[in-house]
């Protein structure tokens, strides 16, 4: 399988896993995911979950591709460190006011699940720093 196909599959899987968590929390359990900011209330729906997880996945893929191009020997290590740091920072808004515990837990699970798919899925097959394969079909 090509790296592009594997990374495309990883991106799709990250979106699906976020949507599954949303579907369990919202339609199945009946807990509407809502956040308030001042007087405005934002309901987190399937479209928002899809867009957010897709954008995060594509940004992660783009960063890894750039690192593989410009720092091939250290791309995977640098990317993994950045990915873990971004995951940690993504929890900061969940610590604030404006959402109930159920919404906080569902969003935290989405962040963890997307990271659990993306980090090994994108970096796991990286060829950065590996010697090229020798042979008639390389």
C-alpha positions as YAML, in Angstrom:
chain: A
units: angstrom
residues:
- id: 1
  name: UNK
  ca: [0.00, 0.00, 0.00]
- id: 2
  name: UNK
  ca: [1.35, 3.41, -0.90]
- id: 3
  name: UNK
  ca: [2.05, 6.00, 1.78]
- id: 4
  name: UNK
  ca: [-0.59, 8.28, 0.25]
- id: 5
  name: UNK
  ca: [-3.25, 5.55, 0.39]
- id: 6
  name: UNK
  ca: [-2.34, 4.64, 3.97]
- id: 7
  name: UNK
  ca: [-2.39, 8.26, 5.07]
- id: 8
  name: UNK
  ca: [-5.69, 8.87, 3.30]
- id: 9
  name: UNK
  ca: [-7.14, 5.88, 5.14]
- id: 10
  name: UNK
  ca: [-5.76, 7.18, 8.41]
- id: 11
  name: UNK
  ca: [-7.36, 10.57, 7.78]
- id: 12
  name: UNK
  ca: [-10.72, 8.93, 7.03]
- id: 13
  name: UNK
  ca: [-10.43, 6.73, 10.12]
- id: 14
  name: UNK
  ca: [-9.76, 9.77, 12.32]
- id: 15
  name: UNK
  ca: [-12.93, 11.43, 11.05]
- id: 16
  name: UNK
  ca: [-14.96, 8.25, 11.50]
- id: 17
  name: UNK
  ca: [-13.77, 7.65, 15.06]
- id: 18
  name: UNK
  ca: [-14.71, 11.22, 16.04]
- id: 19
  name: UNK
  ca: [-18.14, 10.81, 14.44]
- id: 20
  name: UNK
  ca: [-18.72, 7.51, 16.24]
- id: 21
  name: UNK
  ca: [-18.04, 9.16, 19.60]
- id: 22
  name: UNK
  ca: [-20.34, 12.04, 18.69]
- id: 23
  name: UNK
  ca: [-23.05, 9.59, 17.58]
- id: 24
  name: UNK
  ca: [-22.87, 7.66, 20.84]
- id: 25
  name: UNK
  ca: [-22.99, 10.83, 22.94]
- id: 26
  name: UNK
  ca: [-25.61, 12.78, 21.00]
- id: 27
  name: UNK
  ca: [-28.13, 10.64, 19.10]
- id: 28
  name: UNK
  ca: [-27.69, 7.38, 21.03]
- id: 29
  name: UNK
  ca: [-27.37, 8.65, 24.61]
- id: 30
  name: UNK
  ca: [-29.32, 11.83, 23.90]
- id: 31
  name: UNK
  ca: [-26.75, 14.21, 25.34]
- id: 32
  name: UNK
  ca: [-26.57, 17.31, 23.16]
- id: 33
  name: UNK
  ca: [-23.01, 18.60, 22.99]
- id: 34
  name: UNK
  ca: [-23.30, 22.30, 23.75]
- id: 35
  name: UNK
  ca: [-20.86, 25.05, 24.61]
- id: 36
  name: UNK
  ca: [-21.72, 28.57, 25.72]
- id: 37
  name: UNK
  ca: [-19.64, 31.66, 25.15]
- id: 38
  name: UNK
  ca: [-21.16, 34.69, 26.76]
- id: 39
  name: UNK
  ca: [-24.80, 34.59, 25.72]
- id: 40
  name: UNK
  ca: [-24.27, 32.41, 22.64]
- id: 41
  name: UNK
  ca: [-24.75, 28.66, 22.70]
- id: 42
  name: UNK
  ca: [-23.04, 26.48, 20.14]
- id: 43
  name: UNK
  ca: [-24.35, 22.97, 19.54]
- id: 44
  name: UNK
  ca: [-21.64, 20.61, 18.31]
- id: 45
  name: UNK
  ca: [-23.15, 18.56, 15.51]
- id: 46
  name: UNK
  ca: [-21.91, 15.96, 13.06]
- id: 47
  name: UNK
  ca: [-20.83, 18.59, 10.52]
- id: 48
  name: UNK
  ca: [-18.65, 20.42, 13.06]
- id: 49
  name: UNK
  ca: [-17.09, 17.15, 14.22]
- id: 50
  name: UNK
  ca: [-16.40, 16.12, 10.62]
- id: 51
  name: UNK
  ca: [-14.85, 19.45, 9.65]
- id: 52
  name: UNK
  ca: [-12.74, 19.76, 12.81]
- id: 53
  name: UNK
  ca: [-11.36, 16.22, 12.67]
- id: 54
  name: UNK
  ca: [-10.74, 16.44, 8.91]
- id: 55
  name: UNK
  ca: [-8.91, 19.77, 9.21]
- id: 56
  name: UNK
  ca: [-6.80, 18.48, 12.11]
- id: 57
  name: UNK
  ca: [-5.95, 15.34, 10.13]
- id: 58
  name: UNK
  ca: [-5.01, 17.23, 6.98]
- id: 59
  name: UNK
  ca: [-2.90, 19.73, 8.94]
- id: 60
  name: UNK
  ca: [-1.08, 16.87, 10.65]
- id: 61
  name: UNK
  ca: [-0.45, 15.14, 7.33]
- id: 62
  name: UNK
  ca: [0.79, 18.38, 5.73]
- id: 63
  name: UNK
  ca: [3.19, 19.05, 8.59]
- id: 64
  name: UNK
  ca: [4.56, 15.52, 8.43]
- id: 65
  name: UNK
  ca: [5.03, 15.79, 4.65]
- id: 66
  name: UNK
  ca: [6.86, 19.10, 5.04]
- id: 67
  name: UNK
  ca: [9.10, 17.70, 7.76]
- id: 68
  name: UNK
  ca: [9.87, 14.63, 5.64]
- id: 69
  name: UNK
  ca: [10.91, 16.90, 2.81]
- id: 70
  name: UNK
  ca: [13.03, 19.38, 4.77]
- id: 71
  name: UNK
  ca: [14.28, 17.33, 7.76]
- id: 72
  name: UNK
  ca: [14.03, 13.72, 6.59]
- id: 73
  name: UNK
  ca: [16.26, 12.21, 9.25]
- id: 74
  name: UNK
  ca: [14.25, 13.59, 12.15]
- id: 75
  name: UNK
  ca: [10.81, 14.10, 10.62]
- id: 76
  name: UNK
  ca: [9.01, 11.36, 12.51]
- id: 77
  name: UNK
  ca: [10.44, 12.28, 15.92]
- id: 78
  name: UNK
  ca: [9.78, 16.00, 15.45]
- id: 79
  name: UNK
  ca: [6.28, 15.38, 14.11]
- id: 80
  name: UNK
  ca: [5.37, 13.04, 16.96]
- id: 81
  name: UNK
  ca: [6.55, 15.61, 19.51]
- id: 82
  name: UNK
  ca: [4.50, 18.33, 17.83]
- id: 83
  name: UNK
  ca: [1.46, 16.03, 17.62]
- id: 84
  name: UNK
  ca: [1.62, 15.22, 21.34]
- id: 85
  name: UNK
  ca: [2.04, 18.92, 22.18]
- id: 86
  name: UNK
  ca: [-0.94, 19.86, 20.01]
- id: 87
  name: UNK
  ca: [-3.01, 17.16, 21.72]
- id: 88
  name: UNK
  ca: [-2.09, 18.57, 25.12]
- id: 89
  name: UNK
  ca: [-2.96, 22.13, 24.05]
- id: 90
  name: UNK
  ca: [-6.26, 20.93, 22.59]
- id: 91
  name: UNK
  ca: [-7.42, 20.11, 26.12]
- id: 92
  name: UNK
  ca: [-7.01, 23.68, 27.39]
- id: 93
  name: UNK
  ca: [-10.42, 24.91, 26.18]
- id: 94
  name: UNK
  ca: [-12.04, 21.90, 27.86]
- id: 95
  name: UNK
  ca: [-10.84, 23.14, 31.25]
- id: 96
  name: UNK
  ca: [-12.83, 26.37, 31.02]
- id: 97
  name: UNK
  ca: [-16.43, 27.15, 31.78]
- id: 98
  name: UNK
  ca: [-19.18, 26.98, 29.23]
- id: 99
  name: UNK
  ca: [-19.92, 23.27, 28.96]
- id: 100
  name: UNK
  ca: [-21.30, 20.54, 31.14]
- id: 101
  name: UNK
  ca: [-19.40, 17.44, 32.19]
- id: 102
  name: UNK
  ca: [-20.95, 15.22, 29.51]
- id: 103
  name: UNK
  ca: [-19.89, 17.57, 26.73]
- id: 104
  name: UNK
  ca: [-16.43, 17.91, 28.26]
- id: 105
  name: UNK
  ca: [-16.00, 14.12, 28.42]
- id: 106
  name: UNK
  ca: [-17.29, 13.56, 24.88]
- id: 107
  name: UNK
  ca: [-14.99, 16.23, 23.43]
- id: 108
  name: UNK
  ca: [-12.00, 14.92, 25.39]
- id: 109
  name: UNK
  ca: [-12.69, 11.42, 24.09]
- id: 110
  name: UNK
  ca: [-12.88, 12.76, 20.53]
- id: 111
  name: UNK
  ca: [-9.52, 14.53, 20.92]
- id: 112
  name: UNK
  ca: [-7.91, 11.38, 22.33]
- id: 113
  name: UNK
  ca: [-9.43, 9.09, 19.71]
- id: 114
  name: UNK
  ca: [-8.39, 11.26, 16.78]
- id: 115
  name: UNK
  ca: [-4.86, 11.47, 18.17]
- id: 116
  name: UNK
  ca: [-4.80, 7.73, 18.80]
- id: 117
  name: UNK
  ca: [-5.57, 7.16, 15.12]
- id: 118
  name: UNK
  ca: [-3.43, 9.93, 13.63]
- id: 119
  name: UNK
  ca: [-0.19, 9.62, 15.60]
- id: 120
  name: UNK
  ca: [0.58, 5.97, 14.83]
- id: 121
  name: UNK
  ca: [-1.29, 6.01, 11.50]
- id: 122
  name: UNK
  ca: [0.52, 8.93, 9.91]
- id: 123
  name: UNK
  ca: [3.96, 8.55, 11.45]
- id: 124
  name: UNK
  ca: [4.04, 4.79, 11.66]
- id: 125
  name: UNK
  ca: [4.81, 4.20, 8.02]
- id: 126
  name: UNK
  ca: [7.05, 7.21, 7.51]
- id: 127
  name: UNK
  ca: [10.09, 6.46, 5.40]
- id: 128
  name: UNK
  ca: [11.98, 9.45, 6.75]
- id: 129
  name: UNK
  ca: [15.38, 8.43, 7.97]
- id: 130
  name: UNK
  ca: [15.08, 4.90, 6.57]
- id: 131
  name: UNK
  ca: [17.44, 3.64, 3.90]
- id: 132
  name: UNK
  ca: [15.92, 3.13, 0.47]
- id: 133
  name: UNK
  ca: [14.99, -0.43, -0.39]
- id: 134
  name: UNK
  ca: [17.25, -2.11, -2.88]
- id: 135
  name: UNK
  ca: [15.85, -4.36, -5.55]
- id: 136
  name: UNK
  ca: [14.42, -4.54, -9.03]
- id: 137
  name: UNK
  ca: [11.08, -2.96, -8.03]
- id: 138
  name: UNK
  ca: [12.27, -0.11, -5.85]
...
